[in-house]
Structures are given as C-alpha cells and as structure tokens.
Short mmCIF file of C-alpha atoms in Angstrom, two decimals:
data_model
loop_
_atom_site.label_atom_id
_atom_site.label_comp_id
_atom_site.label_asym_id
_atom_site.label_seq_id
_atom_site.Cartn_x
_atom_site.Cartn_y
_atom_site.Cartn_z
CA ARG A 8 0.00 0.00 0.00
CA GLY A 9 1.55 3.30 -1.14
CA TYR A 10 4.33 1.69 -3.20
CA LYS A 11 4.16 3.02 -6.77
CA GLU A 12 0.80 4.64 -5.88
CA SER A 13 -0.78 1.32 -4.98
CA LYS A 14 -3.92 1.66 -2.84
CA GLY A 15 -3.29 -1.73 -1.27
CA ALA A 16 -5.21 -4.98 -1.44
CA LEU A 17 -8.95 -4.57 -0.83
CA LEU A 18 -10.89 -6.75 1.59
CA VAL A 19 -14.56 -5.85 1.31
CA THR A 20 -17.87 -7.15 2.59
CA ARG A 21 -21.42 -5.93 2.25
CA ASP A 22 -22.71 -8.63 4.59
CA TYR A 23 -23.35 -8.27 8.32
CA LYS A 24 -22.39 -11.85 9.13
CA PRO A 25 -19.93 -12.79 10.46
CA ASN A 26 -19.69 -9.82 12.80
CA ASN A 27 -15.96 -9.26 12.18
CA LEU A 28 -14.14 -9.35 8.86
CA ILE A 29 -10.76 -10.22 10.43
CA GLU A 30 -10.49 -12.09 13.73
CA VAL A 31 -7.06 -12.34 15.34
CA ASN A 32 -6.40 -15.82 16.74
CA GLY A 33 -2.86 -15.58 18.08
CA ASP A 34 -0.30 -13.29 19.65
CA SER A 35 2.08 -11.00 17.73
CA VAL A 36 -0.06 -10.70 14.58
CA ARG A 37 0.64 -7.89 12.11
CA ILE A 38 -1.96 -6.54 9.67
CA SER A 39 -0.37 -4.15 7.18
CA GLY A 40 -1.10 -2.44 3.90
CA LEU A 41 -4.78 -3.41 3.47
CA ARG A 42 -8.02 -1.61 2.70
CA ILE A 43 -10.68 -3.06 5.00
CA ASP A 44 -14.06 -1.92 3.68
CA GLY A 45 -17.24 -2.62 5.66
CA PRO A 46 -20.99 -2.59 4.99
CA ASP A 47 -22.16 0.36 7.13
CA LYS A 48 -20.97 3.89 6.39
CA GLU A 49 -24.15 5.65 7.54
CA ILE A 50 -24.94 7.50 10.77
CA GLY A 51 -28.54 6.30 10.95
CA GLU A 52 -31.19 7.12 13.53
CA ARG A 53 -30.83 4.03 15.75
CA ARG A 54 -27.77 2.29 17.16
CA ASP A 55 -28.86 -1.25 16.40
CA ALA A 56 -30.90 -0.69 13.28
CA ARG A 57 -28.32 -2.96 11.66
CA PRO A 58 -26.08 -5.64 13.23
CA ARG A 59 -22.89 -4.57 14.97
CA VAL A 60 -19.86 -5.29 12.79
CA SER A 61 -16.14 -4.55 13.16
CA GLY A 62 -13.25 -4.63 10.73
CA ILE A 63 -10.64 -6.22 13.02
CA LEU A 64 -11.26 -8.00 16.32
CA SER A 65 -8.52 -9.05 18.74
CA ASP A 66 -10.08 -10.89 21.68
CA SER A 67 -7.77 -12.34 24.37
CA TYR A 68 -4.64 -12.10 22.21
CA ASP A 69 -1.75 -9.66 22.65
CA TYR A 70 0.83 -7.68 20.67
CA LEU A 71 -1.32 -6.91 17.64
CA LYS A 72 0.15 -4.45 15.14
CA VAL A 73 -2.04 -2.69 12.57
CA ASP A 74 -0.25 -0.27 10.25
CA ASN A 75 -0.57 1.39 6.85
CA CYS A 76 -4.19 0.29 6.45
CA GLU A 77 -7.36 2.09 5.39
CA ILE A 78 -10.22 0.94 7.61
CA PHE A 79 -13.74 2.22 6.99
CA GLY A 80 -17.44 1.41 7.00
CA TRP A 81 -17.89 -0.47 10.28
CA SER A 82 -20.91 0.13 12.50
CA TRP A 83 -19.23 -0.88 15.77
CA ALA A 84 -15.49 -0.33 15.29
CA GLY A 85 -12.75 -0.27 12.72
CA ILE A 86 -10.47 -1.99 15.26
CA PHE A 87 -11.96 -3.73 18.33
CA LEU A 88 -9.56 -4.69 21.15
CA ARG A 89 -10.91 -6.81 24.00
CA ASP A 90 -8.85 -8.37 26.81
CA SER A 91 -5.88 -7.58 24.58
CA HIS A 92 -2.55 -6.23 25.86
CA ASN A 93 0.30 -4.21 24.32
CA ASN A 94 -1.17 -3.40 20.92
CA TYR A 95 0.29 -0.92 18.43
CA ILE A 96 -2.04 0.89 15.99
CA HIS A 97 -0.13 3.29 13.76
CA HIS A 98 -0.05 5.12 10.43
CA ASN A 99 -3.56 4.12 9.34
CA HIS A 100 -6.41 6.02 7.68
CA ILE A 101 -9.48 5.22 9.78
CA HIS A 102 -12.76 6.81 8.70
CA LEU A 103 -16.52 6.52 8.15
CA ASN A 104 -17.14 4.44 11.26
CA ARG A 105 -20.01 6.54 12.53
CA ARG A 106 -23.14 4.55 13.41
CA THR A 107 -25.33 6.35 16.01
CA GLY A 108 -24.41 5.18 19.54
CA LEU A 109 -21.43 3.17 18.25
CA GLY A 110 -19.11 4.22 15.42
CA TYR A 111 -15.58 3.87 16.83
CA GLY A 112 -12.31 4.06 14.95
CA VAL A 113 -10.50 2.12 17.69
CA THR A 114 -12.31 0.80 20.77
CA LEU A 115 -10.91 -0.95 23.84
CA TYR A 116 -12.77 -3.24 26.27
CA SER A 117 -11.56 -5.14 29.35
CA TYR A 118 -13.59 -7.99 30.84
CA ASP A 119 -11.11 -10.59 32.16
CA ARG A 120 -7.68 -9.10 31.31
CA PRO A 121 -6.17 -5.61 30.88
CA THR A 122 -6.52 -4.01 27.46
CA ASP A 123 -4.16 -1.30 26.24
CA ALA A 124 -2.73 0.15 23.05
CA LEU A 125 -0.35 2.73 21.68
CA ILE A 126 -2.30 4.58 18.97
CA GLU A 127 0.08 6.70 16.94
CA ALA A 128 0.20 8.80 13.76
CA ASN A 129 -3.21 7.81 12.40
CA TYR A 130 -5.48 9.94 10.24
CA PHE A 131 -9.01 9.91 11.67
CA ARG A 132 -12.06 11.43 9.99
CA TYR A 133 -15.83 10.92 10.01
CA ASN A 134 -15.89 8.62 13.04
CA ARG A 135 -18.35 9.04 15.87
CA HIS A 136 -15.47 8.57 18.33
CA SER A 137 -12.05 8.06 16.80
CA ILE A 138 -10.77 6.39 20.00
CA SER A 139 -13.04 5.03 22.71
CA GLY A 140 -12.46 3.14 25.96
CA SER A 141 -15.27 1.18 27.62
CA GLY A 142 -14.41 2.52 31.10
CA GLN A 143 -13.47 -0.66 32.96
CA LEU A 144 -10.45 -0.38 35.24
CA GLY A 145 -8.39 -2.59 32.94
CA VAL A 146 -8.59 -0.20 29.97
CA SER A 147 -5.69 2.15 29.14
CA TYR A 148 -4.41 3.82 26.01
CA GLU A 149 -1.75 6.22 24.79
CA ALA A 150 -2.56 8.40 21.77
CA ARG A 151 0.08 10.56 20.13
CA TYR A 152 0.80 12.27 16.80
CA ASN A 153 -2.69 11.54 15.43
CA TYR A 154 -4.60 13.91 13.15
CA VAL A 155 -8.37 14.21 13.56
CA THR A 156 -10.59 16.12 11.15
CA ARG A 157 -14.19 16.27 9.90
CA ASN A 158 -15.65 14.54 12.90
CA THR A 159 -19.32 13.61 13.16
CA THR A 160 -21.59 14.98 15.89
CA SER A 161 -19.65 13.61 18.87
CA HIS A 162 -16.22 14.03 20.47
CA SER A 163 -13.04 12.38 19.20
CA PHE A 164 -11.08 10.70 22.03
CA ASP A 165 -13.16 9.17 24.79
CA MET A 166 -13.16 7.09 27.94
CA HIS A 167 -16.55 5.89 29.15
CA GLY A 168 -17.28 5.79 32.87
CA ASP A 169 -18.27 2.89 35.08
CA ALA A 170 -20.59 5.33 36.89
CA GLU A 171 -22.76 5.39 33.76
CA LYS A 172 -23.56 1.69 34.22
CA PRO A 173 -26.46 1.03 36.62
CA GLY A 174 -25.32 -0.50 39.90
CA SER A 175 -21.60 -0.10 39.18
CA GLY A 176 -20.98 1.87 42.37
CA THR A 177 -17.75 3.42 41.05
CA LYS A 178 -16.58 6.80 39.82
CA TYR A 179 -13.88 5.43 37.56
CA ALA A 180 -13.27 5.92 33.86
CA GLY A 181 -10.57 3.48 32.84
CA ASN A 182 -7.10 3.18 34.28
CA GLU A 183 -4.47 5.30 32.49
CA ILE A 184 -4.88 7.65 29.54
CA ARG A 185 -2.10 9.63 27.87
CA ILE A 186 -3.08 11.97 25.03
CA TYR A 187 -0.35 14.23 23.66
CA ARG A 188 0.94 15.91 20.51
CA ASN A 189 -2.21 15.23 18.51
CA THR A 190 -3.93 17.69 16.18
CA PHE A 191 -7.71 18.11 16.38
CA ASN A 192 -8.94 20.09 13.39
CA ILE A 193 -12.58 20.04 14.54
CA LYS A 194 -15.05 22.49 16.07
CA ASN A 195 -16.60 20.22 18.67
CA GLU A 196 -15.14 18.48 21.71
CA GLY A 197 -11.78 16.82 21.30
CA VAL A 198 -11.32 14.78 24.50
CA VAL A 199 -14.04 13.67 26.94
CA LEU A 200 -13.50 11.51 30.05
CA ARG A 201 -16.73 10.37 31.69
CA GLY A 202 -15.37 9.83 35.18
CA ILE A 203 -12.07 9.60 37.05
CA PRO A 204 -9.23 7.54 35.54
CA LYS A 205 -7.87 5.32 38.32
CA LYS A 206 -4.15 5.88 37.68
CA GLY A 207 -4.61 9.18 35.89
CA ALA A 208 -5.00 11.02 32.60
CA TRP A 209 -2.36 13.27 31.08
CA ILE A 210 -3.46 15.52 28.21
CA TYR A 211 -0.76 17.84 26.95
CA GLU A 212 0.91 19.51 23.96
CA ASN A 213 -2.09 18.94 21.69
CA ASN A 214 -3.31 21.38 19.04
CA PHE A 215 -7.04 22.09 19.08
CA LEU A 216 -7.35 24.18 15.93
CA GLY A 217 -11.12 24.66 15.93
CA SER A 218 -12.09 24.51 19.62
CA GLU A 219 -11.64 26.85 22.53
CA GLN A 220 -10.36 25.52 25.84
CA ASP A 221 -13.74 25.11 27.56
CA VAL A 222 -14.96 22.94 24.66
CA ALA A 223 -11.82 21.04 23.64
CA ILE A 224 -11.24 19.00 26.85
CA ARG A 225 -13.97 17.93 29.27
CA GLN A 226 -14.52 15.62 32.22
CA ARG A 227 -18.05 14.53 33.07
CA ASN A 228 -19.95 12.90 35.95
CA TYR A 229 -17.00 12.97 38.39
CA TRP A 230 -13.87 15.11 38.46
CA GLY A 231 -10.25 14.50 39.39
CA ASN A 232 -6.97 12.81 38.50
CA MET A 233 -6.81 14.53 35.11
CA HIS A 234 -3.71 16.60 34.27
CA VAL A 235 -4.06 19.11 31.43
CA PHE A 236 -1.18 21.39 30.40
CA ASP A 237 0.67 23.02 27.49
CA ASN A 238 -2.12 22.59 24.94
CA HIS A 239 -2.90 25.09 22.19
CA PHE A 240 -6.48 26.09 21.51
CA LYS A 241 -8.34 28.08 18.88
CA GLY A 242 -7.24 31.70 19.07
CA THR A 243 -4.19 31.01 21.26
#
C-alpha cells in the first residue's frame, strides 16, 4: 500500500455476518497495507438498526500491530480490542465508522484481562469517536501524533465511565490515559473523560485548531486525576 501509488489490497464485505471481517487468533499478529471496507458507512437514527460489525477484532490475544491500512465502513469499530494487551495501531487512515451510539475508529474493552494500546500517527475522519475506551479499570491507552478532522456529531477521544452503568458503584473511567501531541482540526469536543481515571490522565501539547479551551477537553460525571497542560487552543 503506497508503493508506486498502490492503494493496497482490498478486503470488502457488504454482509453483516460474520460480525468481524478479520479475527485475530494468536499473539504478535501484524496486519499491514490493506483496505478493509465494511458494509455500514451511515450514521442512521438508531444504534442497532443494523447488526454490529467490526473490521478487526482481537479478543484475548496480545501484541497486535495494525499499520498502513485504510479501515472504513464499520458500525461498531474499525479496530476492536478486548482483553488484549500491548497493541500498536499506527499510520492508518481510519474513517466513516459513525453509526449512532457506536461508530468507533478504535475501541478498547476489558472484561477478564487488561486491554491497552499505543495509537500513533493515524489519520481519523468521520468517526463518531475516533478512539473510545469502555471505562473498565483494565482499559488504558496512549494516543500521540494523530490527526483528527471532519468529525461527526460527537467528540473524538473518549473514555466511558463505570458510573454510567447502573449498579456499578464506582466513579472510575478506565485506568491510564495519555493523550499528547495530537492535532484536532474540529469544532466540537476533542477529549471527553466520563469519570475519574484510576491511575490518571495526562493531556498535553495537543493542538485544538477549531475549539476553545472550555470545549476542547472535558470531564463529566465525576472530576479529578486529570492533568491538562501546554495545549494550544483556537485563538491562542
């Protein structure tokens, strides 16, 4: 992909079954240089009007690398990481994953094991959330040198909160989040944490070209353990 103007091999489906086009079934897998084209590029009015589908799923396997791919058209997520440790997602074009209530470029879940990823130097556009964490205490991510533009109606980088789940009894939103040296060329919210990250969140040296400070970075539901410094905002 990219060599002599090649667009890369195309993997495409217009079907909603199976729910994932590529399922990782081992550690230390690399997926590189592909176009991974899914069946659902619409926003839609309802979250589950169509089945939930993802481009790549890594469930209970570690050390996944995804690079130099174009990943688009998935109702749930372009890349879905669950109980999956030490992943590296870099130099991809991830777009048009924007289904109402879902629509993630990269999403991370933790049920039985920690899930984490370094997400670096990707081009994100037209995703509902470009990066999303489910909020369990085992979820962490580091995002750096990414470029986000032409977002849909929601914010770009996210960590859900356990407090949003009935009966959870916690104030937490994931474990550790590091977001730095990214560019957000959008008018709406850039980063939203929906609770308190257990270890902490560090958000620094980002460029928010279209958003002022009170819009660009927000914490909801509960407040604390979030460190914000040396960012540049619209008009500064």
